[in-house]
Amino acid sequence: MLNYRFWIILITLAIVLLPNTYAGAAQERIVIEKMDAAGLGRLMQDPGNQRMIVAMASWCGPCRKELPALIELFKKYQNQGLKMVGISLDADGPEAMQRIVDKAGVNFPVYWVGVDAAHEYGIYAIPMIFLIKDGEVVEKLPGQRSKKYLDQKIQSLLE
């Protein structure tokens, strides 16, 4: 009987303490870094890429509601050449959006650019998605959009 309990305890400890190494293990945590206006400009003008830049803020309900669709779509299209980047416009710095990114399990890079970027890049509503092809903004999508709508836009962008 003692031997049986020993093995149960040992197996339980191994399950709890050993790192999760199976193929479905959680992804690496996205850490929000600061980016200045020049860095954002370089992202937007990077030739040869099909990119979505998603402007958002932690206090924006529609931004948070749109995140699951963006996460799924990035997972679906990242191997087909889609680059997706989030930019946080929070006035208080990257910490506010970091909580949202962690909770949602965001799988694409997110940078904090602050509110000044909103004025410089004509962001008049959030969420706002910039569709960029070969260094040119081909479309701005203000407001929350459905996953189906975004999927169609991504397919067009990648053509």
PDB file of N, CA, C and O in Angstrom, residues 61-115:
ATOM      1  N   GLY A  61     -13.458  49.073 -25.657  1.00  0.00           N
ATOM      2  CA  GLY A  61     -14.218  47.819 -25.677  1.00  0.00           C
ATOM      3  C   GLY A  61     -14.216  47.131 -27.034  1.00  0.00           C
ATOM      4  O   GLY A  61     -13.963  45.928 -27.121  1.00  0.00           O
ATOM      5  N   PRO A  62     -14.511  47.845 -28.129  1.00  0.00           N
ATOM      6  CA  PRO A  62     -14.474  47.207 -29.449  1.00  0.00           C
ATOM      7  C   PRO A  62     -13.095  46.644 -29.800  1.00  0.00           C
ATOM      8  O   PRO A  62     -12.992  45.624 -30.477  1.00  0.00           O
ATOM      9  N   CYS A  63     -12.028  47.298 -29.331  1.00  0.00           N
ATOM     10  CA  CYS A  63     -10.674  46.781 -29.578  1.00  0.00           C
ATOM     11  C   CYS A  63     -10.509  45.410 -28.927  1.00  0.00           C
ATOM     12  O   CYS A  63      -9.985  44.478 -29.541  1.00  0.00           O
ATOM     13  N   ARG A  64     -10.953  45.308 -27.682  1.00  0.00           N
ATOM     14  CA  ARG A  64     -10.827  44.036 -26.955  1.00  0.00           C
ATOM     15  C   ARG A  64     -11.708  42.958 -27.590  1.00  0.00           C
ATOM     16  O   ARG A  64     -11.308  41.792 -27.669  1.00  0.00           O
ATOM     17  N   LYS A  65     -12.889  43.343 -28.070  1.00  0.00           N
ATOM     18  CA  LYS A  65     -13.793  42.370 -28.695  1.00  0.00           C
ATOM     19  C   LYS A  65     -13.247  41.860 -30.027  1.00  0.00           C
ATOM     20  O   LYS A  65     -13.520  40.727 -30.423  1.00  0.00           O
ATOM     21  N   GLU A  66     -12.477  42.689 -30.729  1.00  0.00           N
ATOM     22  CA  GLU A  66     -11.940  42.301 -32.029  1.00  0.00           C
ATOM     23  C   GLU A  66     -10.696  41.419 -31.922  1.00  0.00           C
ATOM     24  O   GLU A  66     -10.362  40.685 -32.860  1.00  0.00           O
ATOM     25  N   LEU A  67     -10.011  41.463 -30.778  1.00  0.00           N
ATOM     26  CA  LEU A  67      -8.752  40.731 -30.618  1.00  0.00           C
ATOM     27  C   LEU A  67      -8.838  39.232 -30.917  1.00  0.00           C
ATOM     28  O   LEU A  67      -7.960  38.707 -31.611  1.00  0.00           O
ATOM     29  N   PRO A  68      -9.846  38.493 -30.424  1.00  0.00           N
ATOM     30  CA  PRO A  68      -9.880  37.052 -30.739  1.00  0.00           C
ATOM     31  C   PRO A  68      -9.893  36.764 -32.240  1.00  0.00           C
ATOM     32  O   PRO A  68      -9.221  35.848 -32.702  1.00  0.00           O
ATOM     33  N   ALA A  69     -10.638  37.565 -33.005  1.00  0.00           N
ATOM     34  CA  ALA A  69     -10.668  37.371 -34.462  1.00  0.00           C
ATOM     35  C   ALA A  69      -9.297  37.652 -35.068  1.00  0.00           C
ATOM     36  O   ALA A  69      -8.832  36.908 -35.936  1.00  0.00           O
ATOM     37  N   LEU A  70      -8.635  38.710 -34.609  1.00  0.00           N
ATOM     38  CA  LEU A  70      -7.308  39.048 -35.126  1.00  0.00           C
ATOM     39  C   LEU A  70      -6.300  37.951 -34.811  1.00  0.00           C
ATOM     40  O   LEU A  70      -5.469  37.598 -35.666  1.00  0.00           O
ATOM     41  N   ILE A  71      -6.377  37.412 -33.612  1.00  0.00           N
ATOM     42  CA  ILE A  71      -5.473  36.324 -33.205  1.00  0.00           C
ATOM     43  C   ILE A  71      -5.659  35.119 -34.116  1.00  0.00           C
ATOM     44  O   ILE A  71      -4.690  34.537 -34.623  1.00  0.00           O
ATOM     45  N   GLU A  72      -6.911  34.734 -34.353  1.00  0.00           N
ATOM     46  CA  GLU A  72      -7.199  33.580 -35.222  1.00  0.00           C
ATOM     47  C   GLU A  72      -6.760  33.830 -36.657  1.00  0.00           C
ATOM     48  O   GLU A  72      -6.184  32.947 -37.303  1.00  0.00           O
ATOM     49  N   LEU A  73      -7.019  35.035 -37.157  1.00  0.00           N
ATOM     50  CA  LEU A  73      -6.653  35.339 -38.541  1.00  0.00           C
ATOM     51  C   LEU A  73      -5.142  35.404 -38.732  1.00  0.00           C
ATOM     52  O   LEU A  73      -4.620  34.958 -39.760  1.00  0.00           O
ATOM     53  N   PHE A  74      -4.440  35.925 -37.755  1.00  0.00           N
ATOM     54  CA  PHE A  74      -2.981  35.940 -37.864  1.00  0.00           C
ATOM     55  C   PHE A  74      -2.447  34.511 -37.871  1.00  0.00           C
ATOM     56  O   PHE A  74      -1.564  34.181 -38.674  1.00  0.00           O
ATOM     57  N   LYS A  75      -2.985  33.684 -37.019  1.00  0.00           N
ATOM     58  CA  LYS A  75      -2.557  32.279 -36.986  1.00  0.00           C
ATOM     59  C   LYS A  75      -2.813  31.613 -38.344  1.00  0.00           C
ATOM     60  O   LYS A  75      -1.984  30.866 -38.849  1.00  0.00           O
ATOM     61  N   LYS A  76      -3.950  31.937 -38.945  1.00  0.00           N
ATOM     62  CA  LYS A  76      -4.330  31.344 -40.229  1.00  0.00           C
ATOM     63  C   LYS A  76      -3.430  31.815 -41.372  1.00  0.00           C
ATOM     64  O   LYS A  76      -3.082  31.029 -42.252  1.00  0.00           O
ATOM     65  N   TYR A  77      -3.044  33.092 -41.385  1.00  0.00           N
ATOM     66  CA  TYR A  77      -2.361  33.673 -42.541  1.00  0.00           C
ATOM     67  C   TYR A  77      -0.887  34.002 -42.351  1.00  0.00           C
ATOM     68  O   TYR A  77      -0.231  34.412 -43.306  1.00  0.00           O
ATOM     69  N   GLN A  78      -0.335  33.822 -41.174  1.00  0.00           N
ATOM     70  CA  GLN A  78       1.063  34.214 -40.977  1.00  0.00           C
ATOM     71  C   GLN A  78       2.022  33.436 -41.864  1.00  0.00           C
ATOM     72  O   GLN A  78       3.030  33.982 -42.335  1.00  0.00           O
ATOM     73  N   ASN A  79       1.715  32.186 -42.153  1.00  0.00           N
ATOM     74  CA  ASN A  79       2.595  31.381 -43.013  1.00  0.00           C
ATOM     75  C   ASN A  79       2.393  31.670 -44.496  1.00  0.00           C
ATOM     76  O   ASN A  79       3.098  31.129 -45.341  1.00  0.00           O
ATOM     77  N   GLN A  80       1.408  32.521 -44.799  1.00  0.00           N
ATOM     78  CA  GLN A  80       1.167  32.923 -46.189  1.00  0.00           C
ATOM     79  C   GLN A  80       1.706  34.331 -46.462  1.00  0.00           C
ATOM     80  O   GLN A  80       1.425  34.915 -47.495  1.00  0.00           O
ATOM     81  N   GLY A  81       2.457  34.871 -45.500  1.00  0.00           N
ATOM     82  CA  GLY A  81       3.110  36.150 -45.716  1.00  0.00           C
ATOM     83  C   GLY A  81       2.507  37.334 -44.981  1.00  0.00           C
ATOM     84  O   GLY A  81       3.018  38.447 -45.097  1.00  0.00           O
ATOM     85  N   LEU A  82       1.442  37.139 -44.239  1.00  0.00           N
ATOM     86  CA  LEU A  82       0.837  38.262 -43.517  1.00  0.00           C
ATOM     87  C   LEU A  82       1.689  38.634 -42.308  1.00  0.00           C
ATOM     88  O   LEU A  82       2.089  37.778 -41.524  1.00  0.00           O
ATOM     89  N   LYS A  83       1.971  39.912 -42.189  1.00  0.00           N
ATOM     90  CA  LYS A  83       2.610  40.461 -40.992  1.00  0.00           C
ATOM     91  C   LYS A  83       1.528  41.279 -40.283  1.00  0.00           C
ATOM     92  O   LYS A  83       0.859  42.089 -40.913  1.00  0.00           O
ATOM     93  N   MET A  84       1.354  41.052 -39.004  1.00  0.00           N
ATOM     94  CA  MET A  84       0.375  41.801 -38.231  1.00  0.00           C
ATOM     95  C   MET A  84       1.088  42.408 -37.035  1.00  0.00           C
ATOM     96  O   MET A  84       1.885  41.741 -36.377  1.00  0.00           O
ATOM     97  N   VAL A  85       0.803  43.674 -36.782  1.00  0.00           N
ATOM     98  CA  VAL A  85       1.404  44.393 -35.670  1.00  0.00           C
ATOM     99  C   VAL A  85       0.319  45.215 -34.997  1.00  0.00           C
ATOM    100  O   VAL A  85      -0.468  45.883 -35.675  1.00  0.00           O
ATOM    101  N   GLY A  86       0.286  45.169 -33.679  1.00  0.00           N
ATOM    102  CA  GLY A  86      -0.613  46.026 -32.931  1.00  0.00           C
ATOM    103  C   GLY A  86       0.129  47.237 -32.425  1.00  0.00           C
ATOM    104  O   GLY A  86       1.318  47.153 -32.118  1.00  0.00           O
ATOM    105  N   ILE A  87      -0.568  48.376 -32.369  1.00  0.00           N
ATOM    106  CA  ILE A  87       0.012  49.568 -31.753  1.00  0.00           C
ATOM    107  C   ILE A  87      -0.963  50.074 -30.700  1.00  0.00           C
ATOM    108  O   ILE A  87      -2.155  50.217 -30.945  1.00  0.00           O
ATOM    109  N   SER A  88      -0.444  50.282 -29.518  1.00  0.00           N
ATOM    110  CA  SER A  88      -1.241  50.769 -28.400  1.00  0.00           C
ATOM    111  C   SER A  88      -1.139  52.282 -28.325  1.00  0.00           C
ATOM    112  O   SER A  88      -0.048  52.845 -28.331  1.00  0.00           O
ATOM    113  N   LEU A  89      -2.296  52.928 -28.237  1.00  0.00           N
ATOM    114  CA  LEU A  89      -2.367  54.380 -28.142  1.00  0.00           C
ATOM    115  C   LEU A  89      -2.625  54.838 -26.714  1.00  0.00           C
ATOM    116  O   LEU A  89      -2.936  56.000 -26.491  1.00  0.00           O
ATOM    117  N   ASP A  90      -2.519  53.939 -25.761  1.00  0.00           N
ATOM    118  CA  ASP A  90      -2.778  54.281 -24.361  1.00  0.00           C
ATOM    119  C   ASP A  90      -1.881  55.422 -23.900  1.00  0.00           C
ATOM    120  O   ASP A  90      -0.673  55.422 -24.155  1.00  0.00           O
ATOM    121  N   ALA A  91      -2.466  56.375 -23.199  1.00  0.00           N
ATOM    122  CA  ALA A  91      -1.714  57.529 -22.696  1.00  0.00           C
ATOM    123  C   ALA A  91      -0.786  57.147 -21.546  1.00  0.00           C
ATOM    124  O   ALA A  91       0.231  57.795 -21.332  1.00  0.00           O
ATOM    125  N   ASP A  92      -1.125  56.097 -20.818  1.00  0.00           N
ATOM    126  CA  ASP A  92      -0.395  55.728 -19.599  1.00  0.00           C
ATOM    127  C   ASP A  92       0.800  54.818 -19.824  1.00  0.00           C
ATOM    128  O   ASP A  92       1.382  54.318 -18.869  1.00  0.00           O
ATOM    129  N   GLY A  93       1.154  54.545 -21.058  1.00  0.00           N
ATOM    130  CA  GLY A  93       2.288  53.674 -21.315  1.00  0.00           C
ATOM    131  C   GLY A  93       1.860  52.251 -21.644  1.00  0.00           C
ATOM    132  O   GLY A  93       0.675  51.939 -21.701  1.00  0.00           O
ATOM    133  N   PRO A  94       2.817  51.365 -21.867  1.00  0.00           N
ATOM    134  CA  PRO A  94       2.533  50.010 -22.334  1.00  0.00           C
ATOM    135  C   PRO A  94       1.867  49.090 -21.312  1.00  0.00           C
ATOM    136  O   PRO A  94       1.264  48.085 -21.681  1.00  0.00           O
ATOM    137  N   GLU A  95       1.960  49.411 -20.031  1.00  0.00           N
ATOM    138  CA  GLU A  95       1.455  48.501 -18.994  1.00  0.00           C
ATOM    139  C   GLU A  95      -0.041  48.234 -19.117  1.00  0.00           C
ATOM    140  O   GLU A  95      -0.498  47.113 -18.890  1.00  0.00           O
ATOM    141  N   ALA A  96      -0.820  49.253 -19.465  1.00  0.00           N
ATOM    142  CA  ALA A  96      -2.274  49.083 -19.552  1.00  0.00           C
ATOM    143  C   ALA A  96      -2.637  48.051 -20.618  1.00  0.00           C
ATOM    144  O   ALA A  96      -3.449  47.157 -20.378  1.00  0.00           O
ATOM    145  N   MET A  97      -2.031  48.154 -21.778  1.00  0.00           N
ATOM    146  CA  MET A  97      -2.338  47.217 -22.864  1.00  0.00           C
ATOM    147  C   MET A  97      -1.719  45.851 -22.621  1.00  0.00           C
ATOM    148  O   MET A  97      -2.239  44.843 -23.091  1.00  0.00           O
ATOM    149  N   GLN A  98      -0.626  45.799 -21.860  1.00  0.00           N
ATOM    150  CA  GLN A  98       0.036  44.523 -21.591  1.00  0.00           C
ATOM    151  C   GLN A  98      -0.920  43.547 -20.911  1.00  0.00           C
ATOM    152  O   GLN A  98      -0.939  42.362 -21.234  1.00  0.00           O
ATOM    153  N   ARG A  99      -1.737  44.035 -20.006  1.00  0.00           N
ATOM    154  CA  ARG A  99      -2.712  43.166 -19.323  1.00  0.00           C
ATOM    155  C   ARG A  99      -3.700  42.559 -20.317  1.00  0.00           C
ATOM    156  O   ARG A  99      -4.044  41.382 -20.222  1.00  0.00           O
ATOM    157  N   ILE A 100      -4.146  43.351 -21.274  1.00  0.00           N
ATOM    158  CA  ILE A 100      -5.102  42.881 -22.278  1.00  0.00           C
ATOM    159  C   ILE A 100      -4.429  41.850 -23.190  1.00  0.00           C
ATOM    160  O   ILE A 100      -5.005  40.807 -23.494  1.00  0.00           O
ATOM    161  N   VAL A 101      -3.219  42.145 -23.623  1.00  0.00           N
ATOM    162  CA  VAL A 101      -2.464  41.254 -24.503  1.00  0.00           C
ATOM    163  C   VAL A 101      -2.241  39.900 -23.816  1.00  0.00           C
ATOM    164  O   VAL A 101      -2.420  38.846 -24.429  1.00  0.00           O
ATOM    165  N   ASP A 102      -1.870  39.941 -22.549  1.00  0.00           N
ATOM    166  CA  ASP A 102      -1.641  38.699 -21.800  1.00  0.00           C
ATOM    167  C   ASP A 102      -2.930  37.894 -21.659  1.00  0.00           C
ATOM    168  O   ASP A 102      -2.941  36.681 -21.889  1.00  0.00           O
ATOM    169  N   LYS A 103      -3.991  38.561 -21.286  1.00  0.00           N
ATOM    170  CA  LYS A 103      -5.271  37.872 -21.059  1.00  0.00           C
ATOM    171  C   LYS A 103      -5.814  37.253 -22.346  1.00  0.00           C
ATOM    172  O   LYS A 103      -6.324  36.131 -22.335  1.00  0.00           O
ATOM    173  N   ALA A 104      -5.684  37.970 -23.460  1.00  0.00           N
ATOM    174  CA  ALA A 104      -6.215  37.488 -24.734  1.00  0.00           C
ATOM    175  C   ALA A 104      -5.308  36.455 -25.403  1.00  0.00           C
ATOM    176  O   ALA A 104      -5.742  35.743 -26.296  1.00  0.00           O
ATOM    177  N   GLY A 105      -4.041  36.388 -25.003  1.00  0.00           N
ATOM    178  CA  GLY A 105      -3.098  35.466 -25.645  1.00  0.00           C
ATOM    179  C   GLY A 105      -2.698  35.936 -27.035  1.00  0.00           C
ATOM    180  O   GLY A 105      -2.597  35.144 -27.968  1.00  0.00           O
ATOM    181  N   VAL A 106      -2.470  37.224 -27.181  1.00  0.00           N
ATOM    182  CA  VAL A 106      -2.107  37.799 -28.477  1.00  0.00           C
ATOM    183  C   VAL A 106      -0.843  37.122 -29.011  1.00  0.00           C
ATOM    184  O   VAL A 106       0.108  36.903 -28.268  1.00  0.00           O
ATOM    185  N   ASN A 107      -0.862  36.804 -30.300  1.00  0.00           N
ATOM    186  CA  ASN A 107       0.228  36.060 -30.928  1.00  0.00           C
ATOM    187  C   ASN A 107       1.009  36.874 -31.953  1.00  0.00           C
ATOM    188  O   ASN A 107       1.811  36.333 -32.697  1.00  0.00           O
ATOM    189  N   PHE A 108       0.770  38.169 -32.020  1.00  0.00           N
ATOM    190  CA  PHE A 108       1.509  39.047 -32.925  1.00  0.00           C
ATOM    191  C   PHE A 108       2.128  40.177 -32.104  1.00  0.00           C
ATOM    192  O   PHE A 108       1.651  40.487 -31.021  1.00  0.00           O
ATOM    193  N   PRO A 109       3.202  40.797 -32.606  1.00  0.00           N
ATOM    194  CA  PRO A 109       3.865  41.841 -31.824  1.00  0.00           C
ATOM    195  C   PRO A 109       2.963  43.057 -31.603  1.00  0.00           C
ATOM    196  O   PRO A 109       2.173  43.414 -32.476  1.00  0.00           O
ATOM    197  N   VAL A 110       3.121  43.673 -30.436  1.00  0.00           N
ATOM    198  CA  VAL A 110       2.382  44.886 -30.104  1.00  0.00           C
ATOM    199  C   VAL A 110       3.382  45.895 -29.557  1.00  0.00           C
ATOM    200  O   VAL A 110       4.235  45.552 -28.740  1.00  0.00           O
ATOM    201  N   TYR A 111       3.266  47.124 -30.027  1.00  0.00           N
ATOM    202  CA  TYR A 111       4.148  48.202 -29.590  1.00  0.00           C
ATOM    203  C   TYR A 111       3.312  49.326 -28.990  1.00  0.00           C
ATOM    204  O   TYR A 111       2.173  49.555 -29.411  1.00  0.00           O
ATOM    205  N   TRP A 112       3.897  50.032 -28.052  1.00  0.00           N
ATOM    206  CA  TRP A 112       3.244  51.207 -27.489  1.00  0.00           C
ATOM    207  C   TRP A 112       3.796  52.425 -28.213  1.00  0.00           C
ATOM    208  O   TRP A 112       5.000  52.652 -28.245  1.00  0.00           O
ATOM    209  N   VAL A 113       2.885  53.191 -28.826  1.00  0.00           N
ATOM    210  CA  VAL A 113       3.297  54.402 -29.533  1.00  0.00           C
ATOM    211  C   VAL A 113       2.711  55.658 -28.893  1.00  0.00           C
ATOM    212  O   VAL A 113       3.128  56.758 -29.233  1.00  0.00           O
ATOM    213  N   GLY A 114       1.741  55.503 -28.008  1.00  0.00           N
ATOM    214  CA  GLY A 114       1.146  56.650 -27.332  1.00  0.00           C
ATOM    215  C   GLY A 114       0.162  57.406 -28.202  1.00  0.00           C
ATOM    216  O   GLY A 114      -0.080  57.063 -29.359  1.00  0.00           O
ATOM    217  N   VAL A 115      -0.395  58.456 -27.641  1.00  0.00           N
ATOM    218  CA  VAL A 115      -1.456  59.198 -28.316  1.00  0.00           C
ATOM    219  C   VAL A 115      -0.955  60.092 -29.444  1.00  0.00           C
ATOM    220  O   VAL A 115      -1.714  60.440 -30.347  1.00  0.00           O
TER     221      VAL A 115
END
